[in-house]
Amino acid sequence: MSEPSPNTDNSEPETLSKNALKKQLKNQKKEEERRRKEEEKAAAKQTLAFDDACSTPEEAAKSCPAFDKANDLSLKKFVDVLWPIKKRLNIGSEATLKKCVEITDHVVYKLIERRAQEMRQSQDSTSVTRYDILSRFLYSGETDPKNLRDSTLSFVIPRRNATSATLAWFFYMLCKQPELQEKLAQEIKNVTKVESVANITEFAENLSDEHLAKMHYLHAVLTETLRLYPAVPMDVKMCFSDDTLPDGYKVNKGDLVFYLPYAMGRMKSIWGDDAKVFRSERWLSKDSILQAGPRMCLGKECAVVISSFTFKLADERKPITYGVSINLFIKGGLHVCAQPR
């Protein structure tokens, strides 16, 4: 009797092995997606904010204004040539700034100690797993309080100031141009295949990065908002080595280079005659300038809210003006009325 050929003998096990591998990879992908959603959900609940560091309303009422005041006083250093003298003598605005920084540091250091204590008291680290930036640094082994404070504030400041300012201007433009709300709501429906949002929490959990990447009009509206109302209207950078700017101007090591995103976003030489007009479509063309890709962090929150509510200004006659700060705020905040769709 002849022996079976190697191909005949191994074909069935080989097929089973491939199918098992495909199934294993598919299950692994599902598990990774499930874990990613769980982390996002936990992060949404535990994201670190300056307000979160305050254990009581009284403490928040004291520390949050101090945080904002410190930002305002830091901006005034650009025009106050006497600030070095005030700082040395600890008088005037510099004395106030020092006090505000002390209040801010007190709150942040207390938060760091509270997080570290939670980790020390827990026998099972998974039971207190957090996804905010401070907890991640603590889990990585960072122990220097000053480094932890600096790292924490470097994430808190953009969230509290830049993000909130951008969202305020975004919803202001939606209120001034209601047709934008309808276009965005329709795009969200087309991408997610959800005609009506019955459960906001469930809708947010199922909204993936793949969905957001397809919401081109939402990204365009956000980018156009940032063009006309940049979160940081004036910025400065220090030159670390001798260099030459694109126009041929030479800068030396240690030079400060100021630039004005607010003015640059309204220059006709860059954007055309309609530079001051809010026109989202300019970002949908292939040759759009400064296209920086989808803005996921803002996009998800905006998509969830727009799909569930319509907005209008609480007082159409109230003038909207700028607040003087490092960030481009709406003075007095933006008051809107939201109605379920």
mmCIF file of C-alpha atoms in Angstrom:
data_model
loop_
_atom_site.group_PDB
_atom_site.id
_atom_site.type_symbol
_atom_site.label_atom_id
_atom_site.label_comp_id
_atom_site.label_asym_id
_atom_site.label_seq_id
_atom_site.Cartn_x
_atom_site.Cartn_y
_atom_site.Cartn_z
ATOM 1 C CA MET A 1 0.000 0.000 0.000
ATOM 2 C CA SER A 2 1.434 3.329 -1.000
ATOM 3 C CA GLU A 3 1.857 6.022 1.608
ATOM 4 C CA PRO A 4 -0.276 9.165 1.296
ATOM 5 C CA SER A 5 1.507 12.101 -0.227
ATOM 6 C CA PRO A 6 2.681 14.849 2.134
ATOM 7 C CA ASN A 7 0.392 17.391 0.433
ATOM 8 C CA THR A 8 -2.695 15.186 0.893
ATOM 9 C CA ASP A 9 -1.841 14.433 4.500
ATOM 10 C CA ASN A 10 -1.241 18.058 5.563
ATOM 11 C CA SER A 11 -3.782 19.990 3.507
ATOM 12 C CA GLU A 12 -6.684 19.673 5.957
ATOM 13 C CA PRO A 13 -4.685 20.536 9.107
ATOM 14 C CA GLU A 14 -3.101 23.457 7.218
ATOM 15 C CA THR A 15 -6.538 24.785 6.254
ATOM 16 C CA LEU A 16 -7.789 24.418 9.800
ATOM 17 C CA SER A 17 -4.688 26.184 11.065
ATOM 18 C CA LYS A 18 -5.271 29.163 8.751
ATOM 19 C CA ASN A 19 -8.914 29.426 9.739
ATOM 20 C CA ALA A 20 -8.007 29.252 13.408
ATOM 21 C CA LEU A 21 -5.399 31.989 12.914
ATOM 22 C CA LYS A 22 -7.890 34.231 11.134
ATOM 23 C CA LYS A 23 -10.425 33.706 13.891
ATOM 24 C CA GLN A 24 -7.814 34.420 16.541
ATOM 25 C CA LEU A 25 -6.739 37.650 14.820
ATOM 26 C CA LYS A 26 -10.384 38.697 14.446
ATOM 27 C CA ASN A 27 -11.075 38.064 18.126
ATOM 28 C CA GLN A 28 -7.897 39.886 19.080
ATOM 29 C CA LYS A 29 -8.950 42.896 17.029
ATOM 30 C CA LYS A 30 -12.370 42.913 18.681
ATOM 31 C CA GLU A 31 -10.773 42.727 22.108
ATOM 32 C CA GLU A 32 -8.433 45.625 21.305
ATOM 33 C CA GLU A 33 -11.371 47.700 20.082
ATOM 34 C CA ARG A 34 -13.318 46.888 23.256
ATOM 35 C CA ARG A 35 -10.395 47.903 25.453
ATOM 36 C CA ARG A 36 -9.904 51.110 23.465
ATOM 37 C CA LYS A 37 -13.554 52.076 23.985
ATOM 38 C CA GLU A 38 -13.312 51.291 27.691
ATOM 39 C CA GLU A 39 -10.213 53.480 27.996
ATOM 40 C CA GLU A 40 -11.898 56.326 26.106
ATOM 41 C CA LYS A 41 -14.966 56.038 28.303
ATOM 42 C CA ALA A 42 -12.854 56.066 31.461
ATOM 43 C CA ALA A 43 -10.791 58.958 30.143
ATOM 44 C CA ALA A 44 -13.919 60.964 29.457
ATOM 45 C CA LYS A 45 -14.954 60.538 33.071
ATOM 46 C CA GLN A 46 -11.516 61.062 34.596
ATOM 47 C CA THR A 47 -9.842 63.627 32.362
ATOM 48 C CA LEU A 48 -7.870 65.998 34.526
ATOM 49 C CA ALA A 49 -9.044 69.596 34.716
ATOM 50 C CA PHE A 50 -8.040 72.427 36.999
ATOM 51 C CA ASP A 51 -11.546 72.505 38.438
ATOM 52 C CA ASP A 52 -11.264 68.774 39.289
ATOM 53 C CA ALA A 53 -8.336 69.487 41.603
ATOM 54 C CA CYS A 54 -10.544 71.530 43.911
ATOM 55 C CA SER A 55 -12.128 69.371 46.589
ATOM 56 C CA THR A 56 -14.702 71.976 47.680
ATOM 57 C CA PRO A 57 -16.770 74.675 45.916
ATOM 58 C CA GLU A 58 -15.147 77.282 48.162
ATOM 59 C CA GLU A 59 -11.689 76.201 47.062
ATOM 60 C CA ALA A 60 -12.741 76.275 43.421
ATOM 61 C CA ALA A 61 -14.202 79.778 43.858
ATOM 62 C CA LYS A 62 -10.823 80.954 45.123
ATOM 63 C CA SER A 63 -8.396 79.039 42.931
ATOM 64 C CA CYS A 64 -10.027 79.212 39.490
ATOM 65 C CA PRO A 65 -10.083 83.046 39.399
ATOM 66 C CA ALA A 66 -6.450 83.008 40.573
ATOM 67 C CA PHE A 67 -5.571 80.699 37.678
ATOM 68 C CA ASP A 68 -7.264 83.007 35.148
ATOM 69 C CA LYS A 69 -5.755 86.120 36.740
ATOM 70 C CA ALA A 70 -2.276 84.631 36.431
ATOM 71 C CA ASN A 71 -2.837 84.166 32.701
ATOM 72 C CA ASP A 72 -4.024 87.758 32.292
ATOM 73 C CA LEU A 73 -1.077 89.208 34.220
ATOM 74 C CA SER A 74 1.356 87.086 32.211
ATOM 75 C CA LEU A 75 0.008 88.671 29.019
ATOM 76 C CA LYS A 76 0.532 92.189 30.357
ATOM 77 C CA LYS A 77 4.256 91.511 30.664
ATOM 78 C CA PHE A 78 4.437 92.023 26.892
ATOM 79 C CA VAL A 79 3.577 95.714 27.309
ATOM 80 C CA ASP A 80 4.717 96.468 30.863
ATOM 81 C CA VAL A 81 8.418 97.362 30.629
ATOM 82 C CA LEU A 82 8.621 97.811 34.415
ATOM 83 C CA TRP A 83 7.651 94.254 35.296
ATOM 84 C CA PRO A 84 11.252 93.139 36.118
ATOM 85 C CA ILE A 85 11.489 95.944 38.703
ATOM 86 C CA LYS A 86 8.066 95.083 40.129
ATOM 87 C CA LYS A 87 9.102 91.455 40.393
ATOM 88 C CA ARG A 88 12.334 92.276 42.213
ATOM 89 C CA LEU A 89 10.502 94.563 44.659
ATOM 90 C CA ASN A 90 7.456 92.254 44.829
ATOM 91 C CA ILE A 91 5.002 95.082 44.224
ATOM 92 C CA GLY A 92 2.014 95.817 41.967
ATOM 93 C CA SER A 93 1.030 93.320 39.299
ATOM 94 C CA GLU A 94 4.031 91.083 40.016
ATOM 95 C CA ALA A 95 3.057 90.720 43.660
ATOM 96 C CA THR A 96 -0.467 89.768 42.559
ATOM 97 C CA LEU A 97 0.919 87.306 40.014
ATOM 98 C CA LYS A 98 3.120 85.680 42.663
ATOM 99 C CA LYS A 99 0.115 85.218 44.935
ATOM 100 C CA CYS A 100 -1.965 83.720 42.115
ATOM 101 C CA VAL A 101 0.818 81.275 41.258
ATOM 102 C CA GLU A 102 1.060 80.230 44.913
ATOM 103 C CA ILE A 103 -2.679 79.493 45.020
ATOM 104 C CA THR A 104 -2.450 77.516 41.775
ATOM 105 C CA ASP A 105 0.565 75.536 42.991
ATOM 106 C CA HIS A 106 -1.208 74.722 46.257
ATOM 107 C CA VAL A 107 -4.164 73.200 44.411
ATOM 108 C CA VAL A 108 -2.027 71.246 41.930
ATOM 109 C CA TYR A 109 0.380 69.902 44.566
ATOM 110 C CA LYS A 110 -2.579 68.796 46.663
ATOM 111 C CA LEU A 111 -3.999 66.935 43.673
ATOM 112 C CA ILE A 112 -0.636 65.244 43.048
ATOM 113 C CA GLU A 113 -0.449 64.100 46.672
ATOM 114 C CA ARG A 114 -4.037 62.819 46.567
ATOM 115 C CA ARG A 115 -3.379 60.778 43.417
ATOM 116 C CA ALA A 116 -0.128 59.372 44.840
ATOM 117 C CA GLN A 117 -1.850 58.448 48.090
ATOM 118 C CA GLU A 118 -4.575 56.573 46.215
ATOM 119 C CA MET A 119 -1.897 54.497 44.496
ATOM 120 C CA ARG A 120 -0.034 53.772 47.750
ATOM 121 C CA GLN A 121 -3.178 52.672 49.605
ATOM 122 C CA SER A 122 -4.401 50.383 46.863
ATOM 123 C CA GLN A 123 -3.248 46.765 46.917
ATOM 124 C CA ASP A 124 -4.702 46.132 43.461
ATOM 125 C CA SER A 125 -3.548 48.844 41.067
ATOM 126 C CA THR A 126 -6.182 47.913 38.481
ATOM 127 C CA SER A 127 -8.922 48.933 40.882
ATOM 128 C CA VAL A 128 -7.842 52.584 40.754
ATOM 129 C CA THR A 129 -6.599 52.749 37.188
ATOM 130 C CA ARG A 130 -7.042 56.280 35.858
ATOM 131 C CA TYR A 131 -6.427 57.666 32.412
ATOM 132 C CA ASP A 132 -5.765 61.335 33.130
ATOM 133 C CA ILE A 133 -2.296 62.648 32.337
ATOM 134 C CA LEU A 134 -1.198 63.006 35.973
ATOM 135 C CA SER A 135 -2.012 59.385 36.805
ATOM 136 C CA ARG A 136 -0.134 58.201 33.726
ATOM 137 C CA PHE A 137 2.983 60.064 34.875
ATOM 138 C CA LEU A 138 2.669 58.573 38.362
ATOM 139 C CA TYR A 139 2.262 55.055 36.947
ATOM 140 C CA SER A 140 5.417 55.601 34.866
ATOM 141 C CA GLY A 141 7.432 56.230 38.032
ATOM 142 C CA GLU A 142 7.790 60.023 37.919
ATOM 143 C CA THR A 143 8.120 61.335 41.491
ATOM 144 C CA ASP A 144 9.499 64.885 41.214
ATOM 145 C CA PRO A 145 6.608 67.140 42.368
ATOM 146 C CA LYS A 146 7.806 70.095 40.280
ATOM 147 C CA ASN A 147 7.985 68.024 37.098
ATOM 148 C CA LEU A 148 4.547 66.592 37.829
ATOM 149 C CA ARG A 149 3.167 70.092 38.416
ATOM 150 C CA ASP A 150 4.639 71.421 35.161
ATOM 151 C CA SER A 151 3.407 68.418 33.178
ATOM 152 C CA THR A 152 -0.063 68.689 34.697
ATOM 153 C CA LEU A 153 -0.429 72.400 33.981
ATOM 154 C CA SER A 154 0.892 71.986 30.442
ATOM 155 C CA PHE A 155 -2.192 69.855 29.737
ATOM 156 C CA VAL A 156 -4.665 71.717 31.950
ATOM 157 C CA ILE A 157 -3.994 75.147 30.424
ATOM 158 C CA PRO A 158 -4.877 74.169 26.821
ATOM 159 C CA ARG A 159 -7.999 72.313 27.961
ATOM 160 C CA ARG A 160 -9.287 75.056 30.242
ATOM 161 C CA ASN A 161 -8.361 78.009 28.029
ATOM 162 C CA ALA A 162 -7.658 77.183 24.389
ATOM 163 C CA THR A 163 -10.234 74.417 23.970
ATOM 164 C CA SER A 164 -13.017 76.266 25.753
ATOM 165 C CA ALA A 165 -12.332 79.447 23.782
ATOM 166 C CA THR A 166 -12.374 77.590 20.461
ATOM 167 C CA LEU A 167 -15.620 75.797 21.289
ATOM 168 C CA ALA A 168 -17.248 79.090 22.288
ATOM 169 C CA TRP A 169 -16.395 80.699 18.939
ATOM 170 C CA PHE A 170 -17.428 77.509 17.121
ATOM 171 C CA PHE A 171 -20.920 77.568 18.616
ATOM 172 C CA TYR A 172 -21.133 81.319 18.109
ATOM 173 C CA MET A 173 -20.639 80.813 14.377
ATOM 174 C CA LEU A 174 -23.219 77.996 14.363
ATOM 175 C CA CYS A 175 -25.722 80.366 15.976
ATOM 176 C CA LYS A 176 -24.961 83.142 13.492
ATOM 177 C CA GLN A 177 -25.279 80.736 10.542
ATOM 178 C CA PRO A 178 -28.022 78.175 11.355
ATOM 179 C CA GLU A 179 -27.569 76.506 7.968
ATOM 180 C CA LEU A 180 -24.194 75.250 9.214
ATOM 181 C CA GLN A 181 -25.929 73.307 11.969
ATOM 182 C CA GLU A 182 -28.162 71.524 9.483
ATOM 183 C CA LYS A 183 -25.290 70.693 7.128
ATOM 184 C CA LEU A 184 -23.251 69.285 10.019
ATOM 185 C CA ALA A 185 -26.184 67.309 11.411
ATOM 186 C CA GLN A 186 -26.823 65.788 7.980
ATOM 187 C CA GLU A 187 -23.165 64.857 7.527
ATOM 188 C CA ILE A 188 -23.120 63.159 10.943
ATOM 189 C CA LYS A 189 -26.255 61.184 10.005
ATOM 190 C CA ASN A 190 -24.739 60.103 6.693
ATOM 191 C CA VAL A 191 -21.488 58.963 8.286
ATOM 192 C CA THR A 192 -22.883 57.224 11.375
ATOM 193 C CA LYS A 193 -26.071 55.888 9.707
ATOM 194 C CA VAL A 194 -27.992 57.097 12.772
ATOM 195 C CA GLU A 195 -31.088 59.096 11.879
ATOM 196 C CA SER A 196 -32.053 60.055 15.420
ATOM 197 C CA VAL A 197 -30.002 59.957 18.630
ATOM 198 C CA ALA A 198 -32.070 58.273 21.336
ATOM 199 C CA ASN A 199 -29.245 57.796 23.835
ATOM 200 C CA ILE A 200 -26.456 60.393 23.806
ATOM 201 C CA THR A 201 -24.078 58.301 25.918
ATOM 202 C CA GLU A 202 -24.449 55.253 23.692
ATOM 203 C CA PHE A 203 -24.060 57.371 20.555
ATOM 204 C CA ALA A 204 -20.824 58.902 21.915
ATOM 205 C CA GLU A 205 -19.388 55.497 22.820
ATOM 206 C CA ASN A 206 -20.040 54.145 19.317
ATOM 207 C CA LEU A 207 -18.566 57.204 17.585
ATOM 208 C CA SER A 208 -15.144 56.072 16.373
ATOM 209 C CA ASP A 209 -12.107 57.815 14.918
ATOM 210 C CA GLU A 210 -13.032 56.277 11.575
ATOM 211 C CA HIS A 211 -16.362 58.110 11.708
ATOM 212 C CA LEU A 212 -14.685 61.401 12.581
ATOM 213 C CA ALA A 213 -12.162 61.038 9.773
ATOM 214 C CA LYS A 214 -15.060 61.005 7.309
ATOM 215 C CA MET A 215 -16.708 64.145 8.714
ATOM 216 C CA HIS A 216 -14.918 66.525 6.352
ATOM 217 C CA TYR A 217 -17.381 69.383 6.736
ATOM 218 C CA LEU A 218 -17.128 69.266 10.539
ATOM 219 C CA HIS A 219 -13.346 69.499 10.285
ATOM 220 C CA ALA A 220 -13.708 72.380 7.825
ATOM 221 C CA VAL A 221 -15.978 74.365 10.166
ATOM 222 C CA LEU A 222 -13.623 73.809 13.103
ATOM 223 C CA THR A 223 -10.600 74.841 11.040
ATOM 224 C CA GLU A 224 -12.344 77.941 9.710
ATOM 225 C CA THR A 225 -13.223 78.862 13.302
ATOM 226 C CA LEU A 226 -9.566 78.569 14.267
ATOM 227 C CA ARG A 227 -8.557 80.692 11.275
ATOM 228 C CA LEU A 228 -10.739 83.665 12.241
ATOM 229 C CA TYR A 229 -10.681 83.114 16.004
ATOM 230 C CA PRO A 230 -7.366 81.427 16.896
ATOM 231 C CA ALA A 231 -7.202 80.264 20.498
ATOM 232 C CA VAL A 232 -3.831 82.023 20.849
ATOM 233 C CA PRO A 233 -4.067 85.278 18.839
ATOM 234 C CA MET A 234 -0.432 86.238 19.499
ATOM 235 C CA ASP A 235 2.472 83.902 20.105
ATOM 236 C CA VAL A 236 6.236 84.089 20.534
ATOM 237 C CA LYS A 237 9.035 81.614 19.971
ATOM 238 C CA MET A 238 12.689 81.717 20.964
ATOM 239 C CA CYS A 239 15.368 80.833 18.430
ATOM 240 C CA PHE A 240 17.645 78.077 19.778
ATOM 241 C CA SER A 241 20.219 78.466 16.982
ATOM 242 C CA ASP A 242 21.019 80.807 14.111
ATOM 243 C CA ASP A 243 18.519 80.346 11.314
ATOM 244 C CA THR A 244 16.969 81.970 8.249
ATOM 245 C CA LEU A 245 13.233 82.469 7.833
ATOM 246 C CA PRO A 246 11.517 81.548 4.519
ATOM 247 C CA ASP A 247 11.555 85.201 3.355
ATOM 248 C CA GLY A 248 15.341 85.390 3.818
ATOM 249 C CA TYR A 249 15.353 87.249 7.139
ATOM 250 C CA LYS A 250 18.102 86.009 9.439
ATOM 251 C CA VAL A 251 17.497 85.322 13.118
ATOM 252 C CA ASN A 252 20.172 84.667 15.707
ATOM 253 C CA LYS A 253 20.284 82.331 18.672
ATOM 254 C CA GLY A 254 18.300 83.828 21.546
ATOM 255 C CA ASP A 255 16.132 86.056 19.346
ATOM 256 C CA LEU A 256 12.397 86.202 20.076
ATOM 257 C CA VAL A 257 10.109 85.847 17.068
ATOM 258 C CA PHE A 258 6.570 87.189 17.499
ATOM 259 C CA TYR A 259 3.772 86.198 15.152
ATOM 260 C CA LEU A 260 0.072 87.026 15.107
ATOM 261 C CA PRO A 261 -2.223 84.164 14.039
ATOM 262 C CA TYR A 262 -5.235 86.479 14.430
ATOM 263 C CA ALA A 263 -3.883 88.971 11.884
ATOM 264 C CA MET A 264 -2.476 86.273 9.585
ATOM 265 C CA GLY A 265 -5.882 84.566 9.455
ATOM 266 C CA ARG A 266 -7.476 87.757 8.102
ATOM 267 C CA MET A 267 -4.877 88.824 5.526
ATOM 268 C CA LYS A 268 -6.277 89.195 2.001
ATOM 269 C CA SER A 269 -2.839 88.436 0.572
ATOM 270 C CA ILE A 270 -3.157 84.915 2.005
ATOM 271 C CA TRP A 271 -6.894 84.160 1.934
ATOM 272 C CA GLY A 272 -8.240 86.379 -0.826
ATOM 273 C CA ASP A 273 -10.770 89.206 -0.825
ATOM 274 C CA ASP A 274 -13.168 87.242 1.404
ATOM 275 C CA ALA A 275 -10.544 86.780 4.132
ATOM 276 C CA LYS A 276 -12.875 88.143 6.816
ATOM 277 C CA VAL A 277 -15.804 85.990 5.706
ATOM 278 C CA PHE A 278 -16.525 82.730 7.527
ATOM 279 C CA ARG A 279 -16.518 80.254 4.625
ATOM 280 C CA SER A 280 -15.929 76.632 5.612
ATOM 281 C CA GLU A 281 -15.801 75.444 1.994
ATOM 282 C CA ARG A 282 -12.336 76.952 1.560
ATOM 283 C CA TRP A 283 -10.981 73.993 3.555
ATOM 284 C CA LEU A 284 -12.638 71.359 1.372
ATOM 285 C CA SER A 285 -10.464 72.053 -1.679
ATOM 286 C CA LYS A 286 -7.394 69.957 -2.372
ATOM 287 C CA ASP A 287 -5.067 72.982 -2.359
ATOM 288 C CA SER A 288 -6.298 74.405 0.956
ATOM 289 C CA ILE A 289 -3.628 76.224 2.974
ATOM 290 C CA LEU A 290 -2.378 75.014 6.355
ATOM 291 C CA GLN A 291 -4.511 71.880 6.255
ATOM 292 C CA ALA A 292 -3.578 70.190 9.538
ATOM 293 C CA GLY A 293 -5.701 67.053 9.344
ATOM 294 C CA PRO A 294 -8.795 66.068 11.347
ATOM 295 C CA ARG A 295 -9.124 67.609 14.775
ATOM 296 C CA MET A 296 -10.276 64.537 16.682
ATOM 297 C CA CYS A 297 -10.284 65.918 20.225
ATOM 298 C CA LEU A 298 -12.782 68.682 19.400
ATOM 299 C CA GLY A 299 -14.564 66.823 16.637
ATOM 300 C CA LYS A 300 -16.047 64.056 18.761
ATOM 301 C CA GLU A 301 -17.636 66.376 21.320
ATOM 302 C CA CYS A 302 -18.982 68.634 18.582
ATOM 303 C CA ALA A 303 -20.452 65.727 16.615
ATOM 304 C CA VAL A 304 -22.252 64.348 19.658
ATOM 305 C CA VAL A 305 -23.734 67.702 20.631
ATOM 306 C CA ILE A 306 -24.732 68.820 17.140
ATOM 307 C CA SER A 307 -26.441 65.519 16.384
ATOM 308 C CA SER A 308 -28.593 65.919 19.495
ATOM 309 C CA PHE A 309 -29.368 69.645 19.779
ATOM 310 C CA THR A 310 -29.929 72.857 17.845
ATOM 311 C CA PHE A 311 -28.550 76.126 19.174
ATOM 312 C CA LYS A 312 -29.378 79.807 19.094
ATOM 313 C CA LEU A 313 -28.047 82.833 20.956
ATOM 314 C CA ALA A 314 -29.869 83.612 24.190
ATOM 315 C CA ASP A 315 -29.837 87.310 23.255
ATOM 316 C CA GLU A 316 -29.391 88.140 19.572
ATOM 317 C CA ARG A 317 -28.991 91.837 20.369
ATOM 318 C CA LYS A 318 -26.145 91.412 22.858
ATOM 319 C CA PRO A 319 -22.820 92.414 21.244
ATOM 320 C CA ILE A 320 -20.047 89.846 21.274
ATOM 321 C CA THR A 321 -16.635 91.268 22.149
ATOM 322 C CA TYR A 322 -13.162 89.925 22.839
ATOM 323 C CA GLY A 323 -11.757 89.328 26.297
ATOM 324 C CA VAL A 324 -8.182 90.512 26.822
ATOM 325 C CA SER A 325 -6.089 87.489 27.727
ATOM 326 C CA ILE A 326 -3.445 85.136 26.357
ATOM 327 C CA ASN A 327 -6.349 83.299 24.731
ATOM 328 C CA LEU A 328 -9.033 84.807 22.517
ATOM 329 C CA PHE A 329 -12.064 84.596 24.789
ATOM 330 C CA ILE A 330 -15.603 85.825 24.335
ATOM 331 C CA LYS A 331 -15.955 88.494 27.007
ATOM 332 C CA GLY A 332 -18.542 87.418 29.544
ATOM 333 C CA GLY A 333 -18.898 83.979 27.947
ATOM 334 C CA LEU A 334 -21.325 82.767 25.297
ATOM 335 C CA HIS A 335 -24.959 82.337 26.368
ATOM 336 C CA VAL A 336 -26.946 80.015 24.114
ATOM 337 C CA CYS A 337 -30.229 78.135 24.159
ATOM 338 C CA ALA A 338 -30.152 74.442 23.235
ATOM 339 C CA GLN A 339 -33.193 72.565 21.950
ATOM 340 C CA PRO A 340 -33.315 68.779 21.418
ATOM 341 C CA ARG A 341 -33.581 67.772 17.766
#
